[in-house]
Amino acid sequence: MSKKILWIAIPVILVIVVFMWGKGVYNNMVTQEEQVKTAWSQVENQYQRRLDLIPNLVNTVKGYASHEQETLEGVVNARAAATQTKIDPNNLTPETLEKFQSTQSELSSALSRLMVVVERYPELKANQNFLELQAQLEGTENRIAVERQRFNETAQGYNTNIRRFPNNIFAGMFGFFPKAYFSAETGAEKAPVVQF
């Protein structure tokens, strides 16, 4: 009788242990995926903050440099394109992140061109409203960089976890896929040439 109980108890205990371990692995992957989504939402918040600052910046510049219409339209159009590019946090693939990053890069380039135009207008550079907007924009750019770094770190932890054995088996079974990373912009690997 005791051998029969032992033959039943051992497999039951094994099944319970494997189930509990699998549940822990699964829950850990869910937690890490949610952390990636949270980190992504923080990235989006900072990009949205930048998008929200742009109309005020363009209107301020327009008051002083109305004949710089092409540059102003470039910023407005780049902002519109960036606004249209949204990513579902469940679909953070390299392709979707590349598209998002591309539109944000175009917006950054348009803003850089706008700042070059501003250099031609000393009275605009002295305008308090413009200076405040410029400081807010610079601060937002710094926050974007920080949030992108945090996102990459969170995504790396998640990706490492789902690629480790035996977690990779559970990840494949339950639909956990690697998340994409932000990468440096094209040309960032070269130091800029500064001439005086």
XYZ file of N, CA and C in Angstrom:
588
model
N 0.820 -1.194 0.000
C 0.000 0.000 0.000
C 0.861 1.253 0.000
N 1.939 1.274 0.792
C 2.778 2.465 0.865
C 3.561 2.671 -0.434
N 3.918 1.565 -1.157
C 4.600 1.710 -2.447
C 3.654 2.336 -3.466
N 2.404 1.961 -3.408
C 1.421 2.505 -4.338
C 1.246 4.010 -4.106
N 1.191 4.409 -2.862
C 1.071 5.830 -2.522
C 2.317 6.575 -2.987
N 3.469 5.974 -2.798
C 4.730 6.586 -3.224
C 4.759 6.764 -4.735
N 4.294 5.767 -5.479
C 4.269 5.846 -6.944
C 3.302 6.929 -7.426
N 2.307 7.212 -6.662
C 1.356 8.270 -7.025
C 1.860 9.633 -6.534
N 2.409 9.670 -5.331
C 2.833 10.932 -4.723
C 4.003 11.574 -5.468
N 4.976 10.780 -5.881
C 6.161 11.342 -6.550
C 5.775 12.060 -7.848
N 5.017 11.446 -8.751
C 4.632 12.186 -9.969
C 3.783 13.421 -9.669
N 2.897 13.314 -8.676
C 2.058 14.464 -8.330
C 2.930 15.606 -7.813
N 3.873 15.288 -6.950
C 4.785 16.310 -6.421
C 5.611 16.912 -7.555
N 6.095 16.065 -8.458
C 6.863 16.559 -9.608
C 6.030 17.500 -10.472
N 4.801 17.128 -10.737
C 3.914 17.983 -11.541
C 3.690 19.317 -10.828
N 3.468 19.276 -9.532
C 3.255 20.510 -8.768
C 4.504 21.389 -8.805
N 5.678 20.795 -8.620
C 6.934 21.558 -8.649
C 7.147 22.190 -10.023
N 6.954 21.405 -11.076
C 7.134 21.931 -12.437
C 6.109 23.035 -12.713
N 4.873 22.826 -12.277
C 3.842 23.848 -12.478
C 4.209 25.141 -11.754
N 4.617 25.042 -10.506
C 4.968 26.234 -9.726
C 6.173 26.948 -10.343
N 7.154 26.180 -10.771
C 8.329 26.778 -11.409
C 7.923 27.463 -12.716
N 7.126 26.796 -13.532
C 6.664 27.376 -14.799
C 5.836 28.631 -14.575
N 5.005 28.598 -13.545
C 4.194 29.769 -13.205
C 5.092 30.942 -12.824
N 6.128 30.664 -12.062
C 7.074 31.717 -11.674
C 7.798 32.304 -12.876
N 8.240 31.441 -13.783
C 8.920 31.901 -15.002
C 7.971 32.760 -15.828
N 6.754 32.283 -16.030
C 5.763 33.020 -16.820
C 5.470 34.386 -16.192
N 5.211 34.397 -14.897
C 4.898 35.655 -14.218
C 6.064 36.635 -14.282
N 7.280 36.133 -14.206
C 8.456 36.992 -14.322
C 8.527 37.619 -15.717
N 8.231 36.834 -16.754
C 8.238 37.374 -18.115
C 7.145 38.427 -18.288
N 5.979 38.180 -17.709
C 4.885 39.161 -17.783
C 5.309 40.458 -17.094
N 5.900 40.336 -15.918
C 6.355 41.518 -15.179
C 7.368 42.309 -15.991
N 8.334 41.612 -16.576
C 9.349 42.312 -17.363
C 8.757 42.935 -18.623
N 7.804 42.269 -19.247
C 7.177 42.848 -20.431
C 6.404 44.112 -20.056
N 5.748 44.102 -18.911
C 5.040 45.298 -18.446
C 6.022 46.428 -18.140
N 7.198 46.088 -17.626
C 8.215 47.110 -17.381
C 8.689 47.730 -18.692
N 8.809 46.918 -19.735
C 9.181 47.437 -21.053
C 8.094 48.390 -21.547
N 6.838 48.008 -21.387
C 5.730 48.871 -21.821
C 5.726 50.190 -21.050
N 5.994 50.117 -19.755
C 6.045 51.330 -18.934
C 7.193 52.227 -19.378
N 8.351 51.626 -19.619
C 9.499 52.408 -20.093
C 9.185 53.039 -21.443
N 8.490 52.300 -22.304
C 8.117 52.848 -23.610
C 7.162 54.032 -23.451
N 6.213 53.917 -22.526
C 5.267 55.023 -22.343
C 5.984 56.275 -21.843
N 7.040 56.104 -21.057
C 7.821 57.261 -20.614
C 8.562 57.907 -21.785
N 9.059 57.084 -22.700
C 9.690 57.621 -23.916
C 8.657 58.427 -24.694
N 7.483 57.841 -24.892
C 6.426 58.536 -25.634
C 6.000 59.828 -24.939
N 5.948 59.824 -23.607
C 5.587 61.039 -22.868
C 6.551 62.178 -23.172
N 7.833 61.863 -23.202
C 8.825 62.910 -23.463
C 8.757 63.394 -24.903
N 8.560 62.475 -25.841
C 8.397 62.904 -27.233
C 7.132 63.750 -27.382
N 6.070 63.390 -26.672
C 4.839 64.182 -26.727
C 5.071 65.570 -26.149
N 5.832 65.645 -25.085
C 6.163 66.952 -24.495
C 6.863 67.826 -25.529
N 7.791 67.233 -26.268
C 8.486 67.987 -27.309
C 7.495 68.439 -28.383
N 6.612 67.536 -28.801
C 5.609 67.897 -29.806
C 4.718 69.041 -29.319
N 4.403 69.049 -28.036
C 3.552 70.096 -27.481
C 4.248 71.458 -27.435
N 5.570 71.476 -27.317
C 6.315 72.735 -27.266
C 6.466 73.386 -28.642
N 6.445 72.576 -29.681
C 6.778 73.072 -31.018
C 5.834 74.162 -31.524
N 4.509 74.046 -31.409
C 3.656 75.128 -31.922
C 3.983 76.492 -31.299
N 4.222 76.524 -29.997
C 4.576 77.790 -29.343
C 5.905 78.320 -29.856
N 6.852 77.428 -30.048
C 8.161 77.827 -30.557
C 8.032 78.390 -31.969
N 7.297 77.701 -32.824
C 7.106 78.155 -34.208
C 6.395 79.506 -34.228
N 5.370 79.679 -33.411
C 4.645 80.957 -33.377
C 5.529 82.100 -32.894
N 6.378 81.823 -31.928
C 7.292 82.856 -31.442
C 8.276 83.252 -32.530
N 8.847 82.265 -33.203
C 9.800 82.552 -34.277
C 9.091 83.256 -35.425
N 7.880 82.831 -35.733
C 7.119 83.409 -36.848
C 6.932 84.913 -36.659
N 6.758 85.342 -35.429
C 6.583 86.764 -35.154
C 7.802 87.594 -35.512
N 8.980 87.009 -35.467
C 10.217 87.729 -35.752
C 10.779 87.415 -37.134
N 10.502 86.232 -37.624
C 11.146 85.775 -38.862
C 10.108 85.211 -39.819
N 9.110 85.998 -40.118
C 8.007 85.499 -40.941
C 8.438 85.122 -42.352
N 9.531 85.708 -42.856
C 9.960 85.363 -44.208
C 10.799 84.082 -44.247
N 10.925 83.403 -43.139
C 11.604 82.102 -43.080
C 10.550 80.995 -43.165
N 9.587 81.207 -44.036
C 8.425 80.326 -44.143
C 8.805 78.869 -44.412
N 9.776 78.638 -45.268
C 10.158 77.264 -45.629
C 10.641 76.484 -44.409
N 11.457 77.134 -43.591
C 11.964 76.470 -42.384
C 10.828 76.205 -41.405
N 9.958 77.189 -41.234
C 8.831 77.021 -40.311
C 7.902 75.906 -40.778
N 7.627 75.860 -42.077
C 6.776 74.792 -42.612
C 7.441 73.426 -42.452
N 8.762 73.399 -42.599
C 9.490 72.140 -42.406
C 9.303 71.593 -41.001
N 9.353 72.486 -40.014
C 9.151 72.066 -38.623
C 7.716 71.586 -38.414
N 6.761 72.336 -38.937
C 5.346 71.970 -38.777
C 5.062 70.626 -39.448
N 5.592 70.427 -40.654
C 5.371 69.160 -41.370
C 6.045 67.986 -40.663
N 7.256 68.208 -40.162
C 7.959 67.137 -39.439
C 7.205 66.788 -38.157
N 6.647 67.798 -37.497
C 5.856 67.551 -36.290
C 4.619 66.732 -36.629
N 3.963 67.084 -37.738
C 2.766 66.345 -38.155
C 3.104 64.884 -38.445
N 4.226 64.647 -39.115
C 4.641 63.265 -39.412
C 4.949 62.506 -38.126
N 5.616 63.174 -37.189
C 5.949 62.522 -35.917
C 4.688 62.215 -35.118
N 3.700 63.075 -35.215
C 2.438 62.858 -34.506
C 1.700 61.641 -35.055
N 1.823 61.414 -36.350
C 1.134 60.294 -37.006
C 1.771 58.941 -36.697
N 3.035 58.933 -36.315
C 3.748 57.674 -36.099
C 3.568 57.222 -34.655
N 2.752 56.226 -34.470
C 2.492 55.654 -33.144
C 2.888 54.184 -33.161
N 3.341 53.709 -32.019
C 3.737 52.306 -31.909
C 2.962 51.664 -30.770
N 2.394 50.515 -31.062
C 1.753 49.701 -30.037
C 2.865 49.049 -29.214
N 2.883 49.241 -27.897
C 3.950 48.655 -27.081
C 4.047 47.133 -27.199
N 2.978 46.484 -27.655
C 3.032 45.037 -27.857
C 3.752 44.678 -29.149
N 4.014 45.673 -29.985
C 4.625 45.423 -31.289
C 5.893 46.258 -31.458
N 6.786 46.181 -30.494
C 8.038 46.935 -30.550
C 9.081 46.156 -31.345
N 8.848 46.050 -32.637
C 9.779 45.336 -33.512
C 10.831 46.312 -34.021
N 11.944 45.800 -34.524
C 12.961 46.701 -35.088
C 12.402 47.593 -36.198
N 11.503 47.062 -37.005
C 10.948 47.835 -38.120
C 10.089 48.997 -37.623
N 9.196 48.718 -36.664
C 8.323 49.786 -36.175
C 9.126 50.833 -35.409
N 10.108 50.388 -34.636
C 10.931 51.336 -33.891
C 11.787 52.165 -34.843
N 12.261 51.556 -35.920
C 13.047 52.287 -36.929
C 12.207 53.388 -37.562
N 10.951 53.085 -37.883
C 10.061 54.087 -38.482
C 9.818 55.225 -37.492
N 9.552 54.880 -36.250
C 9.330 55.889 -35.216
C 10.567 56.762 -35.058
N 11.715 56.110 -34.974
C 12.970 56.822 -34.782
C 13.266 57.727 -35.980
N 12.922 57.280 -37.167
C 13.157 58.064 -38.376
C 12.339 59.357 -38.369
N 11.060 59.265 -38.014
C 10.240 60.483 -37.992
C 10.687 61.431 -36.883
N 11.111 60.877 -35.757
C 11.607 61.730 -34.675
C 12.925 62.397 -35.072
N 13.747 61.681 -35.817
C 15.014 62.234 -36.299
C 14.769 63.372 -37.285
N 13.776 63.194 -38.155
C 13.420 64.261 -39.099
C 12.957 65.507 -38.345
N 12.206 65.305 -37.289
C 11.753 66.434 -36.483
C 12.941 67.117 -35.805
N 13.871 66.340 -35.283
C 15.069 66.915 -34.660
C 15.864 67.738 -35.666
N 15.985 67.227 -36.882
C 16.708 67.958 -37.934
C 16.002 69.269 -38.265
N 14.681 69.227 -38.367
C 13.916 70.444 -38.659
C 14.075 71.465 -37.535
N 14.080 70.994 -36.290
C 14.283 71.907 -35.162
C 15.687 72.498 -35.185
N 16.670 71.703 -35.573
C 18.043 72.212 -35.683
C 18.123 73.312 -36.734
N 17.464 73.100 -37.873
C 17.448 74.133 -38.917
C 16.767 75.402 -38.403
N 15.715 75.231 -37.600
C 15.027 76.386 -37.029
C 15.961 77.160 -36.097
N 16.744 76.456 -35.308
C 17.669 77.122 -34.389
C 18.768 77.869 -35.148
N 19.156 77.360 -36.312
C 20.128 78.068 -37.154
C 19.509 79.375 -37.642
N 18.252 79.333 -38.031
C 17.546 80.541 -38.478
C 17.488 81.560 -37.344
N 17.235 81.096 -36.141
C 17.114 81.976 -34.982
C 18.394 82.777 -34.770
N 19.533 82.183 -35.088
C 20.814 82.869 -34.907
C 20.877 84.170 -35.706
N 20.109 84.293 -36.752
C 20.120 85.496 -37.595
C 19.281 86.632 -37.011
N 18.589 86.365 -35.923
C 17.674 87.357 -35.366
C 18.013 87.622 -33.894
N 18.907 88.572 -33.636
C 19.321 88.846 -32.247
C 18.152 89.237 -31.338
N 17.184 89.967 -31.885
C 16.051 90.382 -31.050
C 15.205 89.176 -30.631
N 15.155 88.157 -31.478
C 14.435 86.933 -31.130
C 15.186 86.174 -30.042
N 16.508 86.123 -30.174
C 17.312 85.420 -29.162
C 17.208 86.089 -27.800
N 16.838 87.369 -27.779
C 16.700 88.094 -26.515
C 15.277 88.014 -25.958
N 14.339 87.500 -26.733
C 12.944 87.406 -26.317
C 12.803 86.387 -25.188
N 12.224 86.826 -24.076
C 12.112 85.966 -22.892
C 11.271 84.723 -23.162
N 10.181 84.883 -23.885
C 9.323 83.745 -24.210
C 10.101 82.708 -25.020
N 10.851 83.182 -26.000
C 11.647 82.265 -26.813
C 12.704 81.564 -25.966
N 13.373 82.321 -25.106
C 14.416 81.725 -24.262
C 13.841 80.638 -23.355
N 12.649 80.883 -22.816
C 12.010 79.873 -21.963
C 11.637 78.629 -22.765
N 11.084 78.841 -23.958
C 10.734 77.700 -24.810
C 11.978 76.913 -25.210
N 13.039 77.627 -25.530
C 14.288 76.967 -25.915
C 14.841 76.147 -24.745
N 14.793 76.705 -23.544
C 15.272 75.974 -22.362
C 14.408 74.735 -22.109
N 13.091 74.883 -22.272
C 12.204 73.731 -22.090
C 12.481 72.656 -23.135
N 12.730 73.086 -24.358
C 13.026 72.136 -25.431
C 14.339 71.401 -25.167
N 15.350 72.132 -24.714
C 16.631 71.500 -24.380
C 16.456 70.498 -23.241
N 15.698 70.893 -22.221
C 15.436 69.979 -21.109
C 14.689 68.738 -21.561
N 13.743 68.929 -22.464
C 12.975 67.796 -22.986
C 13.868 66.865 -23.787
N 14.766 67.429 -24.589
C 15.702 66.593 -25.353
C 16.564 65.752 -24.409
N 16.980 66.344 -23.304
C 17.764 65.586 -22.318
C 16.927 64.479 -21.685
N 15.665 64.792 -21.365
C 14.790 63.769 -20.783
C 14.506 62.648 -21.780
N 14.390 63.003 -23.052
C 14.196 61.979 -24.085
C 15.386 61.029 -24.091
N 16.589 61.589 -24.045
C 17.796 60.749 -24.053
C 17.819 59.817 -22.840
N 17.451 60.341 -21.676
C 17.435 59.524 -20.455
C 16.394 58.411 -20.569
N 15.198 58.748 -21.025
C 14.137 57.739 -21.131
C 14.452 56.695 -22.192
N 15.100 57.104 -23.270
C 15.509 56.127 -24.285
C 16.520 55.146 -23.696
N 17.449 55.671 -22.903
C 18.438 54.797 -22.266
C 17.757 53.835 -21.292
N 16.832 54.343 -20.495
C 16.108 53.475 -19.554
C 15.309 52.410 -20.300
N 14.688 52.818 -21.399
C 13.939 51.854 -22.203
C 14.866 50.755 -22.706
N 16.010 51.132 -23.264
C 16.955 50.138 -23.778
C 17.416 49.186 -22.678
N 17.671 49.722 -21.485
C 18.096 48.869 -20.369
C 16.985 47.895 -19.971
N 15.759 48.384 -19.921
C 14.620 47.531 -19.563
C 14.389 46.466 -20.627
N 14.446 46.877 -21.900
C 14.267 45.922 -23.001
C 15.386 44.884 -23.000
N 16.598 45.304 -22.670
C 17.710 44.353 -22.629
C 17.487 43.302 -21.543
N 17.038 43.728 -20.365
C 16.755 42.774 -19.293
C 15.677 41.779 -19.696
N 14.629 42.287 -20.317
C 13.537 41.431 -20.794
C 14.043 40.467 -21.862
N 14.741 40.999 -22.863
C 15.239 40.155 -23.959
C 16.189 39.077 -23.452
N 17.053 39.443 -22.526
C 17.984 38.458 -21.959
C 17.213 37.352 -21.248
N 16.206 37.736 -20.488
C 15.418 36.752 -19.745
C 14.703 35.776 -20.674
N 14.080 36.278 -21.739
C 13.312 35.366 -22.597
C 14.198 34.546 -23.531
N 15.466 34.901 -23.636
C 16.367 34.122 -24.491
C 17.119 33.049 -23.707
N 17.132 33.141 -22.387
C 17.840 32.152 -21.568
C 17.085 30.835 -21.557
N 17.852 29.764 -21.503
C 17.260 28.440 -21.386
C 16.965 28.182 -19.919
N 15.875 27.655 -19.563
C 14.757 27.137 -20.333
C 13.640 28.166 -20.543
N 13.885 29.429 -20.125
C 12.854 30.458 -20.297
C 12.454 30.620 -21.757
N 13.406 30.403 -22.666
C 13.103 30.577 -24.092
C 12.007 29.609 -24.555
N 11.921 28.467 -23.934
C 10.868 27.504 -24.283
C 9.503 28.076 -23.894
N 9.421 28.579 -22.659
C 8.168 29.188 -22.198
C 7.844 30.442 -23.007
N 8.853 31.229 -23.316
C 8.631 32.462 -24.092
C 8.009 32.133 -25.441
N 8.535 31.119 -26.104
C 7.977 30.715 -27.393
C 6.568 30.172 -27.262
N 6.330 29.396 -26.221
C 5.004 28.806 -26.014
C 3.943 29.865 -25.724
N 4.331 30.902 -24.975
C 3.352 31.888 -24.524
C 3.404 33.207 -25.294
N 4.168 33.270 -26.366
C 4.153 34.447 -27.238
C 4.939 35.645 -26.743
N 6.020 35.410 -26.036
C 6.899 36.507 -25.630
C 8.012 36.624 -26.663
N 8.099 37.791 -27.301
C 9.088 37.995 -28.352
C 10.033 39.122 -27.961
N 11.250 39.102 -28.498
C 12.215 40.168 -28.170
C 11.692 41.548 -28.558
N 12.084 42.540 -27.786
C 11.731 43.934 -28.061
C 12.923 44.615 -28.733
N 12.629 45.597 -29.564
C 13.672 46.326 -30.284
C 14.315 47.363 -29.362
N 15.496 47.811 -29.751
C 16.227 48.838 -29.010
C 16.298 50.117 -29.838
N 16.431 51.239 -29.150
C 16.790 52.466 -29.844
C 18.253 52.346 -30.231
N 18.590 52.885 -31.374
C 19.990 52.875 -31.795
C 20.425 54.307 -32.058
N 21.718 54.490 -32.167
C 22.251 55.820 -32.459
C 21.806 56.238 -33.854
N 21.632 57.522 -34.033
C 21.217 58.021 -35.335
C 22.361 57.890 -36.331
N 22.009 57.800 -37.597
C 23.001 57.675 -38.653
C 23.951 58.860 -38.593
N 25.235 58.555 -38.617
C 26.253 59.598 -38.577
C 26.712 59.937 -37.176
N 26.051 59.400 -36.162
C 26.414 59.717 -34.780
C 27.761 59.127 -34.392
N 28.217 58.132 -35.166
C 29.495 57.501 -34.836
C 30.687 58.380 -35.212
N 30.448 59.426 -36.023
C 31.523 60.332 -36.436
C 31.459 61.599 -35.600
N 32.622 62.037 -35.137
C 32.678 63.289 -34.387
C 32.482 64.454 -35.353
N 31.695 65.454 -34.965
C 31.497 66.596 -35.860
C 32.780 67.409 -35.997
N 32.961 67.990 -37.168
C 34.121 68.838 -37.414
C 33.759 70.249 -36.980
N 34.550 70.796 -36.074
C 34.307 72.145 -35.582
C 35.406 73.050 -36.105
N 35.010 74.118 -36.782
C 35.985 75.074 -37.305
C 35.694 76.443 -36.717
N 36.758 77.118 -36.339
C 36.613 78.470 -35.777
C 37.145 79.494 -36.748
